[in-house]
Amino acid sequence: MKNVTPDISVVMAVYNGEKFLKETLDSILSQTFENFEVVVIDDCSTDGTADILKVYSEKDGRIKVLHKENEGLGLARNSGMSLAVGEYIAFVDSDDYVKSE
């Protein structure tokens, strides 16, 4: 299969987002539009966030994860933008829910 550049890069910075992270990722992955990537920046979480991200990135190749030192939301988003390859960038917070369309 040919490697296709995603149209959209969804950038998500997360810090200790264990409580809502699964629901948020499930809502993103259930989109009717499928040509996207999810770039998640784990800003040095101390809860189960890293474990959740490991499971999700292993089951869906559209998910990229970067674990980094805690430097705050702005720098985490900037790190995500530097990894994003989509034509468009969208930001989603780790406690958001995205409708499927």
mmCIF file of N, CA and C in Angstrom:
data_model
loop_
_atom_site.group_PDB
_atom_site.id
_atom_site.type_symbol
_atom_site.label_atom_id
_atom_site.label_comp_id
_atom_site.label_asym_id
_atom_site.label_seq_id
_atom_site.Cartn_x
_atom_site.Cartn_y
_atom_site.Cartn_z
ATOM 1 N N MET A 1 0.842 -1.187 0.000
ATOM 2 C CA MET A 1 0.000 0.000 0.000
ATOM 3 C C MET A 1 0.880 1.241 0.000
ATOM 4 N N LYS A 2 0.490 2.217 -0.779
ATOM 5 C CA LYS A 2 1.221 3.463 -0.920
ATOM 6 C C LYS A 2 1.081 4.315 0.348
ATOM 7 N N ASN A 3 2.173 4.928 0.775
ATOM 8 C CA ASN A 3 2.166 5.793 1.941
ATOM 9 C C ASN A 3 1.557 7.134 1.546
ATOM 10 N N VAL A 4 0.435 7.506 2.159
ATOM 11 C CA VAL A 4 -0.284 8.726 1.809
ATOM 12 C C VAL A 4 -0.066 9.773 2.884
ATOM 13 N N THR A 5 0.287 10.974 2.475
ATOM 14 C CA THR A 5 0.430 12.080 3.425
ATOM 15 C C THR A 5 -0.948 12.473 3.933
ATOM 16 N N PRO A 6 -1.097 12.604 5.239
ATOM 17 C CA PRO A 6 -2.413 12.964 5.772
ATOM 18 C C PRO A 6 -2.800 14.396 5.399
ATOM 19 N N ASP A 7 -4.099 14.595 5.204
ATOM 20 C CA ASP A 7 -4.608 15.941 4.945
ATOM 21 C C ASP A 7 -4.590 16.773 6.221
ATOM 22 N N ILE A 8 -4.880 16.118 7.343
ATOM 23 C CA ILE A 8 -5.009 16.828 8.613
ATOM 24 C C ILE A 8 -4.112 16.189 9.659
ATOM 25 N N SER A 9 -3.432 17.021 10.413
ATOM 26 C CA SER A 9 -2.691 16.577 11.593
ATOM 27 C C SER A 9 -3.439 17.100 12.816
ATOM 28 N N VAL A 10 -3.884 16.189 13.649
ATOM 29 C CA VAL A 10 -4.542 16.558 14.899
ATOM 30 C C VAL A 10 -3.458 16.543 15.973
ATOM 31 N N VAL A 11 -3.202 17.693 16.565
ATOM 32 C CA VAL A 11 -2.157 17.823 17.581
ATOM 33 C C VAL A 11 -2.824 17.902 18.949
ATOM 34 N N MET A 12 -2.382 17.022 19.839
ATOM 35 C CA MET A 12 -2.940 16.985 21.184
ATOM 36 C C MET A 12 -1.812 16.987 22.209
ATOM 37 N N ALA A 13 -1.772 18.015 23.024
ATOM 38 C CA ALA A 13 -0.856 18.049 24.156
ATOM 39 C C ALA A 13 -1.606 17.481 25.353
ATOM 40 N N VAL A 14 -0.955 16.604 26.090
ATOM 41 C CA VAL A 14 -1.636 15.991 27.233
ATOM 42 C C VAL A 14 -0.711 15.937 28.433
ATOM 43 N N TYR A 15 -1.284 16.303 29.580
ATOM 44 C CA TYR A 15 -0.587 16.171 30.848
ATOM 45 C C TYR A 15 -1.571 15.560 31.841
ATOM 46 N N ASN A 16 -1.266 14.361 32.307
ATOM 47 C CA ASN A 16 -2.132 13.644 33.246
ATOM 48 C C ASN A 16 -3.583 13.599 32.757
ATOM 49 N N GLY A 17 -3.757 13.134 31.544
ATOM 50 C CA GLY A 17 -5.076 13.088 30.936
ATOM 51 C C GLY A 17 -5.755 11.734 31.002
ATOM 52 N N GLU A 18 -5.289 10.872 31.852
ATOM 53 C CA GLU A 18 -5.774 9.498 31.941
ATOM 54 C C GLU A 18 -7.310 9.410 32.022
ATOM 55 N N LYS A 19 -7.941 10.315 32.722
ATOM 56 C CA LYS A 19 -9.384 10.238 32.983
ATOM 57 C C LYS A 19 -10.226 10.301 31.711
ATOM 58 N N PHE A 20 -9.839 11.147 30.749
ATOM 59 C CA PHE A 20 -10.646 11.348 29.543
ATOM 60 C C PHE A 20 -9.965 10.907 28.257
ATOM 61 N N LEU A 21 -8.709 10.539 28.306
ATOM 62 C CA LEU A 21 -7.906 10.309 27.108
ATOM 63 C C LEU A 21 -8.470 9.237 26.186
ATOM 64 N N LYS A 22 -8.919 8.120 26.727
ATOM 65 C CA LYS A 22 -9.466 7.043 25.886
ATOM 66 C C LYS A 22 -10.689 7.527 25.106
ATOM 67 N N GLU A 23 -11.587 8.223 25.788
ATOM 68 C CA GLU A 23 -12.792 8.730 25.126
ATOM 69 C C GLU A 23 -12.423 9.729 24.017
ATOM 70 N N THR A 24 -11.458 10.579 24.300
ATOM 71 C CA THR A 24 -11.028 11.564 23.308
ATOM 72 C C THR A 24 -10.416 10.883 22.093
ATOM 73 N N LEU A 25 -9.491 9.958 22.317
ATOM 74 C CA LEU A 25 -8.866 9.253 21.198
ATOM 75 C C LEU A 25 -9.886 8.444 20.408
ATOM 76 N N ASP A 26 -10.803 7.774 21.100
ATOM 77 C CA ASP A 26 -11.845 7.009 20.401
ATOM 78 C C ASP A 26 -12.697 7.917 19.517
ATOM 79 N N SER A 27 -13.008 9.111 20.006
ATOM 80 C CA SER A 27 -13.828 10.027 19.215
ATOM 81 C C SER A 27 -13.073 10.515 17.980
ATOM 82 N N ILE A 28 -11.786 10.718 18.098
ATOM 83 C CA ILE A 28 -10.987 11.137 16.937
ATOM 84 C C ILE A 28 -10.873 10.000 15.934
ATOM 85 N N LEU A 29 -10.592 8.807 16.420
ATOM 86 C CA LEU A 29 -10.390 7.662 15.530
ATOM 87 C C LEU A 29 -11.668 7.195 14.857
ATOM 88 N N SER A 30 -12.826 7.601 15.357
ATOM 89 C CA SER A 30 -14.096 7.183 14.754
ATOM 90 C C SER A 30 -14.609 8.157 13.698
ATOM 91 N N GLN A 31 -13.758 9.059 13.255
ATOM 92 C CA GLN A 31 -14.159 10.038 12.244
ATOM 93 C C GLN A 31 -14.529 9.374 10.924
ATOM 94 N N THR A 32 -15.512 9.944 10.242
ATOM 95 C CA THR A 32 -15.867 9.444 8.911
ATOM 96 C C THR A 32 -14.774 9.805 7.905
ATOM 97 N N PHE A 33 -14.066 10.887 8.145
ATOM 98 C CA PHE A 33 -12.901 11.277 7.343
ATOM 99 C C PHE A 33 -11.702 10.557 7.940
ATOM 100 N N GLU A 34 -10.941 9.828 7.135
ATOM 101 C CA GLU A 34 -9.911 8.966 7.687
ATOM 102 C C GLU A 34 -8.473 9.371 7.356
ATOM 103 N N ASN A 35 -8.273 10.352 6.466
ATOM 104 C CA ASN A 35 -6.910 10.708 6.070
ATOM 105 C C ASN A 35 -6.332 11.773 7.008
ATOM 106 N N PHE A 36 -6.036 11.324 8.226
ATOM 107 C CA PHE A 36 -5.470 12.216 9.225
ATOM 108 C C PHE A 36 -4.457 11.454 10.065
ATOM 109 N N GLU A 37 -3.665 12.205 10.797
ATOM 110 C CA GLU A 37 -2.766 11.637 11.797
ATOM 111 C C GLU A 37 -3.073 12.320 13.121
ATOM 112 N N VAL A 38 -2.716 11.663 14.202
ATOM 113 C CA VAL A 38 -2.865 12.240 15.533
ATOM 114 C C VAL A 38 -1.467 12.303 16.146
ATOM 115 N N VAL A 39 -1.037 13.509 16.455
ATOM 116 C CA VAL A 39 0.273 13.717 17.063
ATOM 117 C C VAL A 39 0.026 14.085 18.521
ATOM 118 N N VAL A 40 0.394 13.180 19.418
ATOM 119 C CA VAL A 40 0.149 13.393 20.839
ATOM 120 C C VAL A 40 1.470 13.682 21.538
ATOM 121 N N ILE A 41 1.497 14.785 22.262
ATOM 122 C CA ILE A 41 2.666 15.159 23.027
ATOM 123 C C ILE A 41 2.339 14.936 24.501
ATOM 124 N N ASP A 42 2.992 13.945 25.087
ATOM 125 C CA ASP A 42 2.831 13.661 26.509
ATOM 126 C C ASP A 42 3.816 14.545 27.256
ATOM 127 N N ASP A 43 3.281 15.545 27.940
ATOM 128 C CA ASP A 43 4.094 16.567 28.604
ATOM 129 C C ASP A 43 4.498 16.110 30.007
ATOM 130 N N CYS A 44 5.136 14.934 30.077
ATOM 131 C CA CYS A 44 5.686 14.372 31.315
ATOM 132 C C CYS A 44 4.591 13.989 32.316
ATOM 133 N N SER A 45 3.548 13.311 31.821
ATOM 134 C CA SER A 45 2.459 12.867 32.688
ATOM 135 C C SER A 45 2.966 11.908 33.754
ATOM 136 N N THR A 46 2.309 11.945 34.917
ATOM 137 C CA THR A 46 2.685 11.069 36.022
ATOM 138 C C THR A 46 1.595 10.052 36.347
ATOM 139 N N ASP A 47 0.530 10.021 35.556
ATOM 140 C CA ASP A 47 -0.547 9.051 35.753
ATOM 141 C C ASP A 47 -0.429 7.950 34.702
ATOM 142 N N GLY A 48 -1.506 7.340 34.285
ATOM 143 C CA GLY A 48 -1.475 6.252 33.315
ATOM 144 C C GLY A 48 -1.518 6.696 31.866
ATOM 145 N N THR A 49 -1.321 7.965 31.599
ATOM 146 C CA THR A 49 -1.377 8.498 30.235
ATOM 147 C C THR A 49 -0.428 7.765 29.284
ATOM 148 N N ALA A 50 0.808 7.572 29.676
ATOM 149 C CA ALA A 50 1.802 6.928 28.798
ATOM 150 C C ALA A 50 1.367 5.517 28.407
ATOM 151 N N ASP A 51 0.786 4.773 29.339
ATOM 152 C CA ASP A 51 0.324 3.413 29.040
ATOM 153 C C ASP A 51 -0.817 3.426 28.031
ATOM 154 N N ILE A 52 -1.744 4.350 28.204
ATOM 155 C CA ILE A 52 -2.863 4.476 27.260
ATOM 156 C C ILE A 52 -2.340 4.816 25.874
ATOM 157 N N LEU A 53 -1.418 5.756 25.793
ATOM 158 C CA LEU A 53 -0.869 6.167 24.502
ATOM 159 C C LEU A 53 -0.118 5.031 23.826
ATOM 160 N N LYS A 54 0.565 4.225 24.590
ATOM 161 C CA LYS A 54 1.280 3.074 24.027
ATOM 162 C C LYS A 54 0.302 2.100 23.373
ATOM 163 N N VAL A 55 -0.774 1.788 24.056
ATOM 164 C CA VAL A 55 -1.782 0.865 23.523
ATOM 165 C C VAL A 55 -2.395 1.423 22.245
ATOM 166 N N TYR A 56 -2.794 2.679 22.261
ATOM 167 C CA TYR A 56 -3.455 3.276 21.102
ATOM 168 C C TYR A 56 -2.506 3.421 19.918
ATOM 169 N N SER A 57 -1.266 3.799 20.155
ATOM 170 C CA SER A 57 -0.328 3.966 19.034
ATOM 171 C C SER A 57 0.035 2.617 18.419
ATOM 172 N N GLU A 58 0.009 1.554 19.216
ATOM 173 C CA GLU A 58 0.286 0.222 18.666
ATOM 174 C C GLU A 58 -0.876 -0.315 17.847
ATOM 175 N N LYS A 59 -2.096 0.085 18.175
ATOM 176 C CA LYS A 59 -3.252 -0.433 17.432
ATOM 177 C C LYS A 59 -3.643 0.443 16.240
ATOM 178 N N ASP A 60 -3.152 1.668 16.171
ATOM 179 C CA ASP A 60 -3.491 2.534 15.036
ATOM 180 C C ASP A 60 -2.251 3.320 14.619
ATOM 181 N N GLY A 61 -1.754 3.046 13.432
ATOM 182 C CA GLY A 61 -0.537 3.661 12.929
ATOM 183 C C GLY A 61 -0.646 5.148 12.653
ATOM 184 N N ARG A 62 -1.844 5.702 12.719
ATOM 185 C CA ARG A 62 -2.002 7.148 12.505
ATOM 186 C C ARG A 62 -1.619 7.948 13.737
ATOM 187 N N ILE A 63 -1.384 7.265 14.847
ATOM 188 C CA ILE A 63 -1.067 7.955 16.094
ATOM 189 C C ILE A 63 0.446 7.972 16.317
ATOM 190 N N LYS A 64 0.991 9.190 16.451
ATOM 191 C CA LYS A 64 2.398 9.392 16.793
ATOM 192 C C LYS A 64 2.434 9.939 18.218
ATOM 193 N N VAL A 65 3.386 9.469 19.009
ATOM 194 C CA VAL A 65 3.480 9.927 20.394
ATOM 195 C C VAL A 65 4.901 10.410 20.672
ATOM 196 N N LEU A 66 4.994 11.546 21.315
ATOM 197 C CA LEU A 66 6.267 12.069 21.782
ATOM 198 C C LEU A 66 6.137 12.300 23.283
ATOM 199 N N HIS A 67 7.030 11.699 24.061
ATOM 200 C CA HIS A 67 7.083 11.934 25.502
ATOM 201 C C HIS A 67 8.206 12.939 25.745
ATOM 202 N N LYS A 68 7.891 13.992 26.482
ATOM 203 C CA LYS A 68 8.894 15.031 26.721
ATOM 204 C C LYS A 68 8.777 15.579 28.129
ATOM 205 N N GLU A 69 9.778 16.373 28.520
ATOM 206 C CA GLU A 69 9.748 17.043 29.816
ATOM 207 C C GLU A 69 8.596 18.030 29.859
ATOM 208 N N ASN A 70 8.067 18.232 31.042
ATOM 209 C CA ASN A 70 6.957 19.170 31.215
ATOM 210 C C ASN A 70 7.454 20.592 30.995
ATOM 211 N N GLU A 71 6.920 21.225 29.956
ATOM 212 C CA GLU A 71 7.276 22.614 29.651
ATOM 213 C C GLU A 71 6.034 23.452 29.380
ATOM 214 N N GLY A 72 4.858 22.885 29.590
ATOM 215 C CA GLY A 72 3.635 23.641 29.415
ATOM 216 C C GLY A 72 2.981 23.420 28.066
ATOM 217 N N LEU A 73 1.747 23.875 27.990
ATOM 218 C CA LEU A 73 0.901 23.652 26.817
ATOM 219 C C LEU A 73 1.488 24.241 25.536
ATOM 220 N N GLY A 74 1.945 25.460 25.584
ATOM 221 C CA GLY A 74 2.444 26.125 24.371
ATOM 222 C C GLY A 74 3.612 25.386 23.735
ATOM 223 N N LEU A 75 4.601 25.045 24.542
ATOM 224 C CA LEU A 75 5.765 24.344 24.001
ATOM 225 C C LEU A 75 5.411 22.923 23.568
ATOM 226 N N ALA A 76 4.480 22.291 24.276
ATOM 227 C CA ALA A 76 4.046 20.953 23.865
ATOM 228 C C ALA A 76 3.359 21.021 22.499
ATOM 229 N N ARG A 77 2.494 21.996 22.310
ATOM 230 C CA ARG A 77 1.838 22.146 20.994
ATOM 231 C C ARG A 77 2.855 22.463 19.902
ATOM 232 N N ASN A 78 3.828 23.307 20.208
ATOM 233 C CA ASN A 78 4.872 23.606 19.222
ATOM 234 C C ASN A 78 5.637 22.343 18.837
ATOM 235 N N SER A 79 5.922 21.484 19.810
ATOM 236 C CA SER A 79 6.590 20.211 19.524
ATOM 237 C C SER A 79 5.730 19.357 18.610
ATOM 238 N N GLY A 80 4.427 19.349 18.857
ATOM 239 C CA GLY A 80 3.508 18.593 18.014
ATOM 240 C C GLY A 80 3.459 19.127 16.597
ATOM 241 N N MET A 81 3.457 20.442 16.464
ATOM 242 C CA MET A 81 3.435 21.033 15.122
ATOM 243 C C MET A 81 4.696 20.694 14.348
ATOM 244 N N SER A 82 5.821 20.573 15.034
ATOM 245 C CA SER A 82 7.066 20.247 14.333
ATOM 246 C C SER A 82 7.063 18.799 13.824
ATOM 247 N N LEU A 83 6.261 17.932 14.430
ATOM 248 C CA LEU A 83 6.156 16.537 13.979
ATOM 249 C C LEU A 83 5.032 16.338 12.959
ATOM 250 N N ALA A 84 4.113 17.271 12.898
ATOM 251 C CA ALA A 84 2.938 17.145 12.025
ATOM 252 C C ALA A 84 3.339 17.252 10.551
ATOM 253 N N VAL A 85 2.718 16.414 9.719
ATOM 254 C CA VAL A 85 3.006 16.441 8.284
ATOM 255 C C VAL A 85 1.765 16.740 7.446
ATOM 256 N N GLY A 86 0.624 16.886 8.078
ATOM 257 C CA GLY A 86 -0.609 17.162 7.343
ATOM 258 C C GLY A 86 -0.620 18.556 6.756
ATOM 259 N N GLU A 87 -1.462 18.741 5.750
ATOM 260 C CA GLU A 87 -1.601 20.061 5.126
ATOM 261 C C GLU A 87 -2.241 21.055 6.093
ATOM 262 N N TYR A 88 -3.161 20.560 6.912
ATOM 263 C CA TYR A 88 -3.860 21.387 7.894
ATOM 264 C C TYR A 88 -3.580 20.841 9.290
ATOM 265 N N ILE A 89 -3.626 21.733 10.282
ATOM 266 C CA ILE A 89 -3.414 21.326 11.670
ATOM 267 C C ILE A 89 -4.642 21.699 12.482
ATOM 268 N N ALA A 90 -5.074 20.749 13.308
ATOM 269 C CA ALA A 90 -6.169 20.983 14.251
ATOM 270 C C ALA A 90 -5.647 20.674 15.647
ATOM 271 N N PHE A 91 -6.122 21.417 16.617
ATOM 272 C CA PHE A 91 -5.737 21.169 18.001
ATOM 273 C C PHE A 91 -6.929 20.602 18.754
ATOM 274 N N VAL A 92 -6.684 19.545 19.498
ATOM 275 C CA VAL A 92 -7.702 18.927 20.336
ATOM 276 C C VAL A 92 -7.092 18.756 21.718
ATOM 277 N N ASP A 93 -7.862 19.080 22.746
ATOM 278 C CA ASP A 93 -7.392 18.866 24.106
ATOM 279 C C ASP A 93 -7.703 17.439 24.543
ATOM 280 N N SER A 94 -6.982 16.955 25.525
ATOM 281 C CA SER A 94 -7.108 15.553 25.928
ATOM 282 C C SER A 94 -8.434 15.247 26.635
ATOM 283 N N ASP A 95 -9.211 16.266 26.935
ATOM 284 C CA ASP A 95 -10.535 16.036 27.540
ATOM 285 C C ASP A 95 -11.660 16.468 26.598
ATOM 286 N N ASP A 96 -11.347 16.628 25.318
ATOM 287 C CA ASP A 96 -12.364 16.990 24.320
ATOM 288 C C ASP A 96 -13.047 15.741 23.772
ATOM 289 N N TYR A 97 -14.203 15.969 23.175
ATOM 290 C CA TYR A 97 -14.905 14.915 22.434
ATOM 291 C C TYR A 97 -15.188 15.480 21.057
ATOM 292 N N VAL A 98 -14.855 14.739 20.019
ATOM 293 C CA VAL A 98 -15.016 15.205 18.650
ATOM 294 C C VAL A 98 -16.131 14.398 17.982
ATOM 295 N N LYS A 99 -17.122 15.088 17.440
ATOM 296 C CA LYS A 99 -18.211 14.383 16.739
ATOM 297 C C LYS A 99 -17.647 13.657 15.529
ATOM 298 N N SER A 100 -18.263 12.561 15.151
ATOM 299 C CA SER A 100 -17.720 11.678 14.106
ATOM 300 C C SER A 100 -17.719 12.293 12.708
ATOM 301 N N GLU A 101 -18.410 13.372 12.506
ATOM 302 C CA GLU A 101 -18.424 13.997 11.181
ATOM 303 C C GLU A 101 -17.763 15.352 11.235
#
